[in-house]
Amino acid sequence: MLHEDNTRIPTKFYQEDIVKRTNNSSYGIVLRCWHDADDAPPPPDNVDPLMRPLQRGEVGVSFFPNGVRDILPESEFTLVDRMFQPGDLCKRKLDDVTSGVITGVDVKGRLEHAISGEPVPGWKNMVDVESPADIDVGDYVAYDDWIGQVVELFDEAVVDVSNGQLVRLPELSSRLTIGEKGSDIIPAPINASNLFGFFTRQRQSHADTVVEVKHSVLAISWLAINQSLSPEEAALSLRPDRFWSGANLAKLKLVRSRAEWMMRVGDKVVLKDVTGLPFTKHGKEGEPYGIVEVRVYVVKETQTSVNVLWQDGTSETLPTTQLIPYLNPDEYDCWPGDHVLWKGEDEKRMAVVQSVNAVERTATVRFSDTGATELTSLLELDPHGTSDWSAVAPTTFDGLGVRRGDFVFVHREGTDNGLERPKVPRIGEVEPWVREVPTVNANGQYGGWRKTMSDLGMDIARRRESDSIVEGRIRKPAPDDTSVNWFGEVSELRLDGNVEVTLPNGTVSVFPLERLTRLYDTLEQLEDLWGDEMSAQDEGEDETANDEEVWAMDEDGHWQAQPDGADGDEWEETDDDGQSFIDMDDGEGDGEAGEHLKEGNGVQGGWWDQILSTSDKPQVDQQDPADVSQVPSSTLRSSSPDVPKDAMEKDEEPDDIEEIDEKVDDSDSPWKRFDLLPEAPHDHAFYSSASSRPSRNFLSRLQKEYRALASSLPDSIIVRAYEDRSDLLRSLIIGPENTPYEDAPFVIDWMLGPDFPQSPPVAHFLSWTNGNGRVYFGPATPVNPNLYEEGKVCLSILGTWAGDRNESWSPTRSSLLQALVSIQGLVLVKEPWFCEPAYDKLRGTEEGIVNSRLYSEKAYVLSRGFVRRALEIPLGSLESEISWLYYKDGRLAKVLHDAHALVAKSRDPPADSDADSERAVPRLTAGGIITLERTLAKLEGLRNPPPAPAQPEEWLMSS
């Protein structure tokens, strides 16, 4: 691939690329790339040559037609064709900021006979292909007023065994296609119950060839009913049968997307006009199957061109070899026609994107309420609706608006989908029987519904030997057939907010967004379901593994290697006389500061006093218990260039809690790293949760946790605990220097369950992004620690994301201190975009540099708003600390000075310097400046501290 100036750029391939090997001109399809997101490692006995880890610059290729698979350097291949489908995103080159969306695809192919390999002259387009293509798993079908999806097939394949004899092979899930050859097609030894027409014949060769395939039975999952029906009409339309065969197949109508009709290399197709084209004959006259003529062709090579709608609103038709897939879009990326929410200081407004200047990070949008168009910052647009997520009440929609390529139901005129624009609901019910995991008994026979389907298919195969079986054919709706026009595919998004939908009969209609509901199909739901189950299973296996050392906290809050099987419940701190600090008749404490706490501040005379008692101070040695030498190395990445210094290296710790204050020069400073307060604030995220009576083990462990926090927190993290709620804590982390989060406050509320430490603490991040996205943004399925706008803290140690054994929460290996330092050390970093493992391998690449820069700018701009939010509405337990930090200690003045300087430098940028390359955020785009200046104007008005309120308990956090 070449630049316009004919200089060569690094070759980079993507999955499904068609490539040609330069040394022997053999063709292949790319199945794996070095930059792909890594899945779980393959089992050690895996013999697939493509499953070994890839080195940078390697690709895994499957060659055709022989099926040889190998991993080779990218430099040995040239690109032949690249596949896109409507709705895909693309760029011209890796370091481009501007991207486009595919709105149309045109494919032409060179064909050859599926068996003989004889070529078909010229190129064939999709108009040359017979439209009623063969049905396959995943296809949608319509019957009556229902949309269903094919989830399984029972096939009858006719196989030529090379001596002129034909054999019928009935089988569930055979996945055989015409033209397949090999010695493993006919099962050996022969199972008479599964093979017909071959009981008494002698095989002469192992070169079996599939010459015909019939799908005799279909299993269909019925997803949803016609949404244009009235409730009374819908109640009368019963869910159709799950199994379909024989003449009933003709009652089904095939509904496919534009992408599914496109030719791809390796596809088997039937042409409308086969005059003069090669064919083969199989079988013998007088045999049960007679003569079978094969006029099926395989796609050998393709050339694809696409229509691209660029972000600036221009359109272009290009060959796909001049484009690359845009696999990791920025959170704020949007394209003309997209429905978004503009989020200002105190309002949200629906808008439709007209054009985007991706370089400057600005967009022209049309507001739906007034019809006026305005220039906005991309950082003020929400294209996804992620801020409405809730763990308690998950949303019934999947993002805002619809996308090209989505399948949608159309509500009748005068009705809507039930949600406020631009939200669009998603429906699709997975029937319980479809969720059944496949089972096979000792005789090789399926169980459950698959056995029922297999029995039905075998009965049809037996009857076919003696009777004539009447079978229907599934067809696409004809142009004059409007019976399924309540369902269709989104083909275009108009700039006025309306949506073009291509209906099953090929006509295109325009609908307002509120009359559409998206389809959530069975296979997607099962993938989500089984993926979660497998992750949970893997986590369970990790927890039971005992082949690694176990880390446990000693009596002084230090983490040491322990023998396997050490139990956190056995940790009970004792005094010098061997007596337990917790002396209770019933063995349990009171989380409401009852009889064990005295009047006043409650820190005298109870078990709380034992935690903070100066007569039994923890003896802290020179080693920080949060240091990487004491915490498993997989938890804190000391080798990472992104880990801030204060998360990994700290000065010598004081010997007791009272000496913590000496770390701060200002004698009036309230900046205590750990403190115990009488009451939990009302604005705590978990204040309304029920507080259970803590157990002896809970209180014993809490002592150790408090000691570790009091002695070992870095200066940039403070934690507050509460006498009246032993299950709650609040933490404040100040963004580390030279990161996008520098000087910004990050507040996380914590709740300890009654079985703590057997289960991890629950965390809630207090996000102040004004509905403008995550503070740390990862992919659709993030892997590393993340702070979400809705409050979710995604971290392996908290059990909110999968991790290996050393990264997951363990009562003997994990602590609150470890969780807090992990957030600072693994999330609030200089280049947070690379926290995702799939992205980390892109360090130093053009793609990684561009995406990391865009993300860091967003993180910096939004986190300046955190300062404003913390000063405008102070948080309970942290009012004096935040006021002191930003006013008396001068942090607000620093924030303003640094931000104004960055804006000035961005508007009149000097030549690049080495110093700039070392800065987390060296410059801002125009869109970043627009959003930042709104925040700076508010911060300027907050330069003088407000008078202390008379009733701090009334400072409630806004929702």
mmCIF file of C-alpha atoms in Angstrom, residues 767-913:
data_model
loop_
_atom_site.group_PDB
_atom_site.id
_atom_site.type_symbol
_atom_site.label_atom_id
_atom_site.label_comp_id
_atom_site.label_asym_id
_atom_site.label_seq_id
_atom_site.Cartn_x
_atom_site.Cartn_y
_atom_site.Cartn_z
ATOM 1 C CA SER A 767 -18.514 10.878 38.346
ATOM 2 C CA TRP A 768 -18.944 14.551 37.499
ATOM 3 C CA THR A 769 -18.653 14.363 33.724
ATOM 4 C CA ASN A 770 -22.039 16.026 33.150
ATOM 5 C CA GLY A 771 -23.137 13.003 31.171
ATOM 6 C CA ASN A 772 -20.214 13.293 28.788
ATOM 7 C CA GLY A 773 -18.747 9.824 29.043
ATOM 8 C CA ARG A 774 -16.356 7.729 31.051
ATOM 9 C CA VAL A 775 -13.323 9.148 32.752
ATOM 10 C CA TYR A 776 -11.396 6.183 31.495
ATOM 11 C CA PHE A 777 -12.765 4.830 28.262
ATOM 12 C CA GLY A 778 -12.125 1.283 27.094
ATOM 13 C CA PRO A 779 -13.679 -0.873 24.387
ATOM 14 C CA ALA A 780 -17.179 -2.327 24.435
ATOM 15 C CA THR A 781 -15.955 -5.038 26.743
ATOM 16 C CA PRO A 782 -13.231 -3.347 28.844
ATOM 17 C CA VAL A 783 -10.606 -5.521 30.495
ATOM 18 C CA ASN A 784 -8.508 -3.238 32.703
ATOM 19 C CA PRO A 785 -9.706 -1.016 35.588
ATOM 20 C CA ASN A 786 -12.240 1.550 34.427
ATOM 21 C CA LEU A 787 -14.163 4.374 36.012
ATOM 22 C CA TYR A 788 -17.588 4.659 34.427
ATOM 23 C CA GLU A 789 -19.794 7.696 34.349
ATOM 24 C CA GLU A 790 -22.620 5.806 35.998
ATOM 25 C CA GLY A 791 -20.413 4.934 38.992
ATOM 26 C CA LYS A 792 -19.162 1.477 38.102
ATOM 27 C CA VAL A 793 -15.539 0.792 39.017
ATOM 28 C CA CYS A 794 -14.268 -1.910 36.696
ATOM 29 C CA LEU A 795 -11.333 -3.567 38.429
ATOM 30 C CA SER A 796 -10.257 -7.186 38.677
ATOM 31 C CA ILE A 797 -9.557 -7.009 42.397
ATOM 32 C CA LEU A 798 -13.134 -5.815 43.004
ATOM 33 C CA GLY A 799 -14.631 -8.699 41.059
ATOM 34 C CA THR A 800 -16.128 -6.333 38.478
ATOM 35 C CA TRP A 801 -13.888 -7.649 35.752
ATOM 36 C CA ALA A 802 -12.304 -11.002 35.017
ATOM 37 C CA GLY A 803 -8.653 -11.451 35.920
ATOM 38 C CA ASP A 804 -6.238 -14.220 36.675
ATOM 39 C CA ARG A 805 -5.864 -15.604 40.187
ATOM 40 C CA ASN A 806 -3.395 -12.987 41.361
ATOM 41 C CA GLU A 807 -5.543 -10.129 40.028
ATOM 42 C CA SER A 808 -8.894 -11.217 41.472
ATOM 43 C CA TRP A 809 -10.099 -10.564 44.990
ATOM 44 C CA SER A 810 -9.041 -13.077 47.588
ATOM 45 C CA PRO A 811 -9.688 -12.815 51.337
ATOM 46 C CA THR A 812 -6.061 -13.839 51.956
ATOM 47 C CA ARG A 813 -4.346 -11.889 49.193
ATOM 48 C CA SER A 814 -6.304 -8.666 48.799
ATOM 49 C CA SER A 815 -6.945 -5.510 50.806
ATOM 50 C CA LEU A 816 -8.631 -2.121 50.606
ATOM 51 C CA LEU A 817 -5.177 -0.545 50.446
ATOM 52 C CA GLN A 818 -4.319 -2.710 47.462
ATOM 53 C CA ALA A 819 -7.565 -1.731 45.699
ATOM 54 C CA LEU A 820 -6.972 1.982 46.255
ATOM 55 C CA VAL A 821 -3.363 1.909 45.107
ATOM 56 C CA SER A 822 -4.405 -0.186 42.095
ATOM 57 C CA ILE A 823 -6.875 2.501 41.018
ATOM 58 C CA GLN A 824 -4.223 5.186 41.262
ATOM 59 C CA GLY A 825 -1.490 3.065 39.737
ATOM 60 C CA LEU A 826 -3.388 1.334 36.946
ATOM 61 C CA VAL A 827 -6.143 3.765 35.958
ATOM 62 C CA LEU A 828 -4.999 7.321 36.622
ATOM 63 C CA VAL A 829 -1.963 7.060 34.360
ATOM 64 C CA LYS A 830 -0.184 9.185 31.783
ATOM 65 C CA GLU A 831 -1.529 7.334 28.744
ATOM 66 C CA PRO A 832 -4.762 5.667 29.913
ATOM 67 C CA TRP A 833 -5.819 4.546 26.424
ATOM 68 C CA PHE A 834 -3.154 1.857 26.583
ATOM 69 C CA CYS A 835 -4.523 0.370 29.824
ATOM 70 C CA GLU A 836 -6.581 -1.979 27.685
ATOM 71 C CA PRO A 837 -4.358 -5.011 26.868
ATOM 72 C CA ALA A 838 -5.582 -5.081 23.286
ATOM 73 C CA TYR A 839 -4.369 -1.495 22.931
ATOM 74 C CA ASP A 840 -1.116 -1.858 24.850
ATOM 75 C CA LYS A 841 0.440 -3.732 21.936
ATOM 76 C CA LEU A 842 -0.240 -0.661 19.767
ATOM 77 C CA ARG A 843 2.220 1.532 21.710
ATOM 78 C CA GLY A 844 4.445 3.308 19.240
ATOM 79 C CA THR A 845 2.139 2.699 16.258
ATOM 80 C CA GLU A 846 0.421 5.470 14.321
ATOM 81 C CA GLU A 847 -2.989 4.201 15.408
ATOM 82 C CA GLY A 848 -1.998 4.049 19.069
ATOM 83 C CA ILE A 849 -0.468 7.525 19.072
ATOM 84 C CA VAL A 850 -3.549 9.143 17.501
ATOM 85 C CA ASN A 851 -6.122 7.377 19.683
ATOM 86 C CA SER A 852 -4.139 7.895 22.877
ATOM 87 C CA ARG A 853 -3.793 11.625 22.197
ATOM 88 C CA LEU A 854 -7.525 12.026 21.613
ATOM 89 C CA TYR A 855 -8.432 10.129 24.732
ATOM 90 C CA SER A 856 -5.969 11.962 26.967
ATOM 91 C CA GLU A 857 -7.336 15.324 25.822
ATOM 92 C CA LYS A 858 -10.857 14.261 26.733
ATOM 93 C CA ALA A 859 -9.742 12.957 30.123
ATOM 94 C CA TYR A 860 -7.931 16.209 30.899
ATOM 95 C CA VAL A 861 -10.801 18.478 29.894
ATOM 96 C CA LEU A 862 -13.461 16.535 31.781
ATOM 97 C CA SER A 863 -11.371 16.136 34.909
ATOM 98 C CA ARG A 864 -10.989 19.951 35.140
ATOM 99 C CA GLY A 865 -14.742 19.868 35.597
ATOM 100 C CA PHE A 866 -14.226 17.554 38.576
ATOM 101 C CA VAL A 867 -12.463 20.424 40.393
ATOM 102 C CA ARG A 868 -15.386 22.714 39.719
ATOM 103 C CA ARG A 869 -17.913 20.137 40.910
ATOM 104 C CA ALA A 870 -16.016 19.410 44.124
ATOM 105 C CA LEU A 871 -15.861 23.132 44.994
ATOM 106 C CA GLU A 872 -19.467 23.981 44.059
ATOM 107 C CA ILE A 873 -21.104 21.149 46.001
ATOM 108 C CA PRO A 874 -18.685 19.928 48.695
ATOM 109 C CA LEU A 875 -18.879 16.288 49.676
ATOM 110 C CA GLY A 876 -19.608 15.104 53.183
ATOM 111 C CA SER A 877 -16.502 14.036 55.140
ATOM 112 C CA LEU A 878 -14.240 15.846 52.666
ATOM 113 C CA GLU A 879 -15.400 19.479 52.819
ATOM 114 C CA SER A 880 -12.473 20.849 54.812
ATOM 115 C CA GLU A 881 -9.895 18.724 52.993
ATOM 116 C CA ILE A 882 -11.017 19.823 49.535
ATOM 117 C CA SER A 883 -11.324 23.459 50.599
ATOM 118 C CA TRP A 884 -7.836 23.423 52.131
ATOM 119 C CA LEU A 885 -6.282 21.682 49.128
ATOM 120 C CA TYR A 886 -7.695 23.961 46.437
ATOM 121 C CA TYR A 887 -7.789 27.267 48.333
ATOM 122 C CA LYS A 888 -5.234 27.415 51.137
ATOM 123 C CA ASP A 889 -2.733 25.075 49.517
ATOM 124 C CA GLY A 890 -3.149 26.856 46.157
ATOM 125 C CA ARG A 891 -4.162 23.905 43.992
ATOM 126 C CA LEU A 892 -7.038 25.823 42.324
ATOM 127 C CA ALA A 893 -4.684 28.605 41.250
ATOM 128 C CA LYS A 894 -2.362 25.968 39.807
ATOM 129 C CA VAL A 895 -5.206 24.298 37.913
ATOM 130 C CA LEU A 896 -6.264 27.619 36.372
ATOM 131 C CA HIS A 897 -2.723 28.701 35.517
ATOM 132 C CA ASP A 898 -1.850 25.398 33.864
ATOM 133 C CA ALA A 899 -5.108 25.224 31.903
ATOM 134 C CA HIS A 900 -4.899 28.803 30.617
ATOM 135 C CA ALA A 901 -1.298 28.222 29.575
ATOM 136 C CA LEU A 902 -2.289 25.064 27.698
ATOM 137 C CA VAL A 903 -5.092 26.913 25.879
ATOM 138 C CA ALA A 904 -2.726 29.701 24.865
ATOM 139 C CA LYS A 905 -0.121 27.250 23.607
ATOM 140 C CA SER A 906 -2.771 25.301 21.681
ATOM 141 C CA ARG A 907 -4.014 28.429 19.894
ATOM 142 C CA ASP A 908 -0.532 29.514 18.833
ATOM 143 C CA PRO A 909 1.400 26.258 18.785
ATOM 144 C CA PRO A 910 5.182 26.530 18.647
ATOM 145 C CA ALA A 911 7.356 23.973 16.926
ATOM 146 C CA ASP A 912 7.249 20.519 18.492
ATOM 147 C CA SER A 913 9.815 20.038 21.235
#
